[in-house]
Structures are given as structure tokens and as C-alpha cells.
Coordinates of N, CA and C in Angstrom, one line a residue:
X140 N 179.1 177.0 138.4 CA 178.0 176.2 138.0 C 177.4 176.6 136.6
X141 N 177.5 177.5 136.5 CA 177.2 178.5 134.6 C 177.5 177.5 133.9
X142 N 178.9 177.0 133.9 CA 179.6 176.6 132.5 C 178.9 174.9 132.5
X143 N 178.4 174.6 133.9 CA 178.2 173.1 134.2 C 176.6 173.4 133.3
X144 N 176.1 173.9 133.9 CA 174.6 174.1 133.0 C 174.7 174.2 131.3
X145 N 175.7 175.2 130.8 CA 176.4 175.4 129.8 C 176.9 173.8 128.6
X146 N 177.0 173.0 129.7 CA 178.0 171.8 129.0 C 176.9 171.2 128.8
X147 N 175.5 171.2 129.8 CA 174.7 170.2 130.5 C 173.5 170.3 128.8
X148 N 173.0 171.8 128.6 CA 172.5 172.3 127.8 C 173.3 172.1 126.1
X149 N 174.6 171.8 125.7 CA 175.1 171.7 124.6 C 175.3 170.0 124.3
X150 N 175.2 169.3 125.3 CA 174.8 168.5 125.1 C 173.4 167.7 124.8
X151 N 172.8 168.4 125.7 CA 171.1 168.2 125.4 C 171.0 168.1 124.0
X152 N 171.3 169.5 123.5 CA 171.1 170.3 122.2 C 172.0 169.2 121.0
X153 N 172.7 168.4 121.9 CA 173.7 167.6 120.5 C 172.7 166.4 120.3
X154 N 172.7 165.9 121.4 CA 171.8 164.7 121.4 C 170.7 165.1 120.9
X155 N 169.4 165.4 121.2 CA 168.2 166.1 120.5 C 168.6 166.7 119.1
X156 N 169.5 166.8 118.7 CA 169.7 167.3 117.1 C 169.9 166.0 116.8
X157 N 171.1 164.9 116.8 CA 171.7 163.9 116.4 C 170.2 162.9 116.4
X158 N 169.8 162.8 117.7 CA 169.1 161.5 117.9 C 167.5 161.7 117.2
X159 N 167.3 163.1 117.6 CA 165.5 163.3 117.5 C 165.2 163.8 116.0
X160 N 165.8 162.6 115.0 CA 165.0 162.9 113.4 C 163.4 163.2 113.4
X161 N 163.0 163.2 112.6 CA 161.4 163.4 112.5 C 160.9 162.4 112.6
X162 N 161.4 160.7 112.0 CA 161.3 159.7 111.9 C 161.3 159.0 112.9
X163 N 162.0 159.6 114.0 CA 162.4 158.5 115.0 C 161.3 159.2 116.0
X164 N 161.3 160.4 116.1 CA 160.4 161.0 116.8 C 158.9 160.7 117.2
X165 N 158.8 160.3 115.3 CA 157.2 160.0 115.5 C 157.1 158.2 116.1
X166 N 157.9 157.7 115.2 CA 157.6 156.2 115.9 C 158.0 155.9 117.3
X167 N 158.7 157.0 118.0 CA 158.8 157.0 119.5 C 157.4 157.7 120.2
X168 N 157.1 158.5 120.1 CA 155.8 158.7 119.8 C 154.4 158.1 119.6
X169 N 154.5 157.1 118.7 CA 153.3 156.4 118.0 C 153.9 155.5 119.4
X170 N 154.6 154.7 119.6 CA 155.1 153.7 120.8 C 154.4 154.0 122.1
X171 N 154.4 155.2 122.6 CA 154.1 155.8 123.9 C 152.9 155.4 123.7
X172 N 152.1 156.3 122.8 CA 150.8 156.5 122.9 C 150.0 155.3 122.8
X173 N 150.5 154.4 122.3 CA 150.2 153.0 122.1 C 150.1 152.4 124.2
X174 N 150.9 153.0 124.4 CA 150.4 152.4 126.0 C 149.8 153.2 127.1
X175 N 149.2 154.5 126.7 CA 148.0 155.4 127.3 C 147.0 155.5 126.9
X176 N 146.1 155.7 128.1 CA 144.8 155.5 127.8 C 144.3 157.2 126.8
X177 N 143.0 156.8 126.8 CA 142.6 158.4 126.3 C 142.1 159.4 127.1
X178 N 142.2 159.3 128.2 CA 142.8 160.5 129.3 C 143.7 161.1 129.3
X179 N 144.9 160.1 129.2 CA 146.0 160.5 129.4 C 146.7 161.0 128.1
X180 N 146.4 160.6 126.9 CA 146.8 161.4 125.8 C 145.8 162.5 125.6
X181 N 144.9 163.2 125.8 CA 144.2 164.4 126.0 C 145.1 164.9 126.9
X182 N 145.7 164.7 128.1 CA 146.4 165.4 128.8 C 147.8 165.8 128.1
X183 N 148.3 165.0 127.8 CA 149.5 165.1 126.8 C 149.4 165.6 126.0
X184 N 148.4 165.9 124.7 CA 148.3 166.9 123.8 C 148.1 168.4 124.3
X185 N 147.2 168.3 125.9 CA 147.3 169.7 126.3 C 148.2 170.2 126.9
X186 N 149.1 169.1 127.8 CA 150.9 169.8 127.7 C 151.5 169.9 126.4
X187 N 151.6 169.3 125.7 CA 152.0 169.4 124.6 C 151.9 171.3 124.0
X188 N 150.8 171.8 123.9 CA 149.7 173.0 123.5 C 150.4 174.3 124.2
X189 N 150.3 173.7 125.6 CA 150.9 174.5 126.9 C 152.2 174.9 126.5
X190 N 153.2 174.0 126.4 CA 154.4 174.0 126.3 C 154.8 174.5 125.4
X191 N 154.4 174.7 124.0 CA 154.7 175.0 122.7 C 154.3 176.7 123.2
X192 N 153.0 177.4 123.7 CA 153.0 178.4 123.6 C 153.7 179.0 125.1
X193 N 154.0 178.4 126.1 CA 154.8 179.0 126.7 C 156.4 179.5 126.3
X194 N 156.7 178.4 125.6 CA 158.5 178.5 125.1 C 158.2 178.8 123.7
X195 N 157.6 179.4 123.2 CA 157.1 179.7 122.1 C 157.9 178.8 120.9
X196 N 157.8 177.5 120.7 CA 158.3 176.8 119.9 C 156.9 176.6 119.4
X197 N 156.8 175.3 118.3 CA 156.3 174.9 117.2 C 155.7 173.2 118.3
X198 N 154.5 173.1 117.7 CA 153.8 172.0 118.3 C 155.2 171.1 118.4
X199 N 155.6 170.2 116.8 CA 156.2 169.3 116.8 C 157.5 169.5 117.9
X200 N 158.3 171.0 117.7 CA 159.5 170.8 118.2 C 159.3 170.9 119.8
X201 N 157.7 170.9 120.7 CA 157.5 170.4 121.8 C 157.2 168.9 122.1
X202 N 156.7 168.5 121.1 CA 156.8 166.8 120.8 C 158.3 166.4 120.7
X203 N 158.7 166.8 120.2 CA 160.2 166.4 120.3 C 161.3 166.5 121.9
X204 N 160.4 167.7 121.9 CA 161.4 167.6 123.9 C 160.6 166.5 124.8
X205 N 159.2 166.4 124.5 CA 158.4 165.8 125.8 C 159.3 164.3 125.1
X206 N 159.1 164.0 124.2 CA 159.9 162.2 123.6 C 161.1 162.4 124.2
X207 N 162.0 163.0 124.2 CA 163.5 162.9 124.5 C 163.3 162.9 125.9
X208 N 162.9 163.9 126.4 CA 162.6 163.2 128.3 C 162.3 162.5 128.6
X209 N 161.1 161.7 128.1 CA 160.5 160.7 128.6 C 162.0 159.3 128.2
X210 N 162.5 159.5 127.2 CA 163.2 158.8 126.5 C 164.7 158.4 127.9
X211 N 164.8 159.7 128.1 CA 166.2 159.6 128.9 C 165.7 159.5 130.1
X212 N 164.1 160.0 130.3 CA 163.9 159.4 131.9 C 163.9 158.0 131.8
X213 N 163.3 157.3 130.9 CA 163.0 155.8 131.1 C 164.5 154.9 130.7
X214 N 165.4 155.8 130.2 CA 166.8 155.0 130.0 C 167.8 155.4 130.9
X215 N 167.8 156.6 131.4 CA 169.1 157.4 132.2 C 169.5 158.4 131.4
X216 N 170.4 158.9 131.8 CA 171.0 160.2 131.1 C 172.5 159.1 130.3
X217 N 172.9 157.8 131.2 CA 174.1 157.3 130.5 C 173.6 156.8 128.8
X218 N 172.3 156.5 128.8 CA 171.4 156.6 127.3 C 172.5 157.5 126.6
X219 N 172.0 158.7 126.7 CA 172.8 159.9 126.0 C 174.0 160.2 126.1
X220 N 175.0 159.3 127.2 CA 176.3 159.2 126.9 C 176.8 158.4 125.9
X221 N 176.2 157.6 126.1 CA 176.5 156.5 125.1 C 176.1 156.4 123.4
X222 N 175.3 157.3 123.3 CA 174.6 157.4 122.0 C 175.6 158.4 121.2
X223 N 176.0 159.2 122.4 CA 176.8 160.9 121.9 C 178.2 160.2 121.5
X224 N 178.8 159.2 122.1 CA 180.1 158.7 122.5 C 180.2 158.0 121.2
X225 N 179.3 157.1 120.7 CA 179.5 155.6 119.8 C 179.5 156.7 118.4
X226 N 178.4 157.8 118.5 CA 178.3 158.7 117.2 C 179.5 159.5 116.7
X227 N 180.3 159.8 117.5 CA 181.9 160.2 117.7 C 182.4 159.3 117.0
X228 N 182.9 158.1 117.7 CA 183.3 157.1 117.2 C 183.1 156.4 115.9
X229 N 181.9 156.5 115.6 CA 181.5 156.3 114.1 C 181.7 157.0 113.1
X230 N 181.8 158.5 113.7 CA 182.1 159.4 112.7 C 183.8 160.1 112.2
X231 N 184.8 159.2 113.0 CA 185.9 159.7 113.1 C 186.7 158.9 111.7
X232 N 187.3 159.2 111.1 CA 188.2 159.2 109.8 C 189.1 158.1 110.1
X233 N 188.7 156.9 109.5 CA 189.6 155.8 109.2 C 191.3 156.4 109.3
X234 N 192.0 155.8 109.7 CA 193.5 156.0 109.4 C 193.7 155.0 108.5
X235 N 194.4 155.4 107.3 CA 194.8 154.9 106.1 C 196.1 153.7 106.7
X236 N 195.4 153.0 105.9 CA 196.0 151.1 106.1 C 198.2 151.0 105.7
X237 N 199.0 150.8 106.4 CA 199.9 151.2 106.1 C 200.1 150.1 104.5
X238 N 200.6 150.4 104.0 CA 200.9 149.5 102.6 C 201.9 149.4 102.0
X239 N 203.5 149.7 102.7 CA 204.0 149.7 102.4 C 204.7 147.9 102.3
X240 N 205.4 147.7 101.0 CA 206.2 146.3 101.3 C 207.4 146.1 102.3
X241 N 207.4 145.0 102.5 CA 208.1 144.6 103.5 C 209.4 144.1 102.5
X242 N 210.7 144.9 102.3 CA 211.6 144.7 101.8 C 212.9 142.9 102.7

């Protein structure tokens, strides 16, 4: 199970690098909070607070995990297959067009 946690975690880590710019972060973010009340975002800034000084990260880079969970809770985890898979695909090296004449 190590190596399964291992794969589960390097993926997390690909996706949350690839997907979670600053940019996208915040406007995923500004989105959410747009449909909570102000209870509920006082609660979320104080997980937010919590969470940063428990895992000793940085406010934002706890903003950035609470968005990506909520993100893949409300899409699935196949979200992040597919996002991981298409970015592969996008990024793979054209094979050069054959050109030779037809004698």
C-alpha cells in the first residue's frame, strides 16, 4: 500500500502544481465565496489559519489545498485524471510531417 499512497500523493502534487496557478486559485476562490454566507467564510478563514499553522505552510499555500479539494470533491477524482492526461497530451512533441516526394 506505501507505493499506492506514493503514486496517490505524486499525483496530488502534479495536479496542484499544473492546475493550482495563483490566478486560477484566486478566481476559484472568489467563486466559492460568492455562495457562502458570512458564517461560513469566518469559519473557512479560521480553517484556513488552523491548517496553515498546523502543517506549517503559508496562508495562501493552505488556500490552495482547501480550493483543490473542494474542487475534486465537487468534480471527482476522474477531474484530475483527465486534466493530468489531456496536459500530457498537449505537451508531447509533434512528429515531424513526412515530406518526402512521391517519385
Amino acid at each position: 500500500m506505501p507505493e499506492t499512497d506514493s503514486l496517490h500523493t505524486n499525483i496530488w502534487e502534479r495536479f496542484a502544481q499544473l492546475y493550482g496557478t495563483p490566478e486560477r486559485i484566486a478566481r476559484l476562490w472568489e467563486q466559492w465565496m460568492a455562495t457562502q454566507t458570512e458564517s461560513s467564510i469566518a469559519f473557512l478563514e479560521k480553517a484556513l489559519i488552523d491548517s496553515a499553522e498546523a502543517n506549517k505552510i503559508t496562508l495562501e499555500e493552505a488556500r490552495t489545498r482547501l480550493v483543490l479539494e473542494k474542487l475534486v470533491e465537487d468534480r471527482g477524482p476522474r477531474f484530475v485524471e483527465k486534466f493530468l492526461r489531456e496536459h500530457d497530451q498537449a505537451s508531447k512533441p509533434l512528429k515531424p510531417m513526412s515530406v518526402k516526394k512521391k517519385r
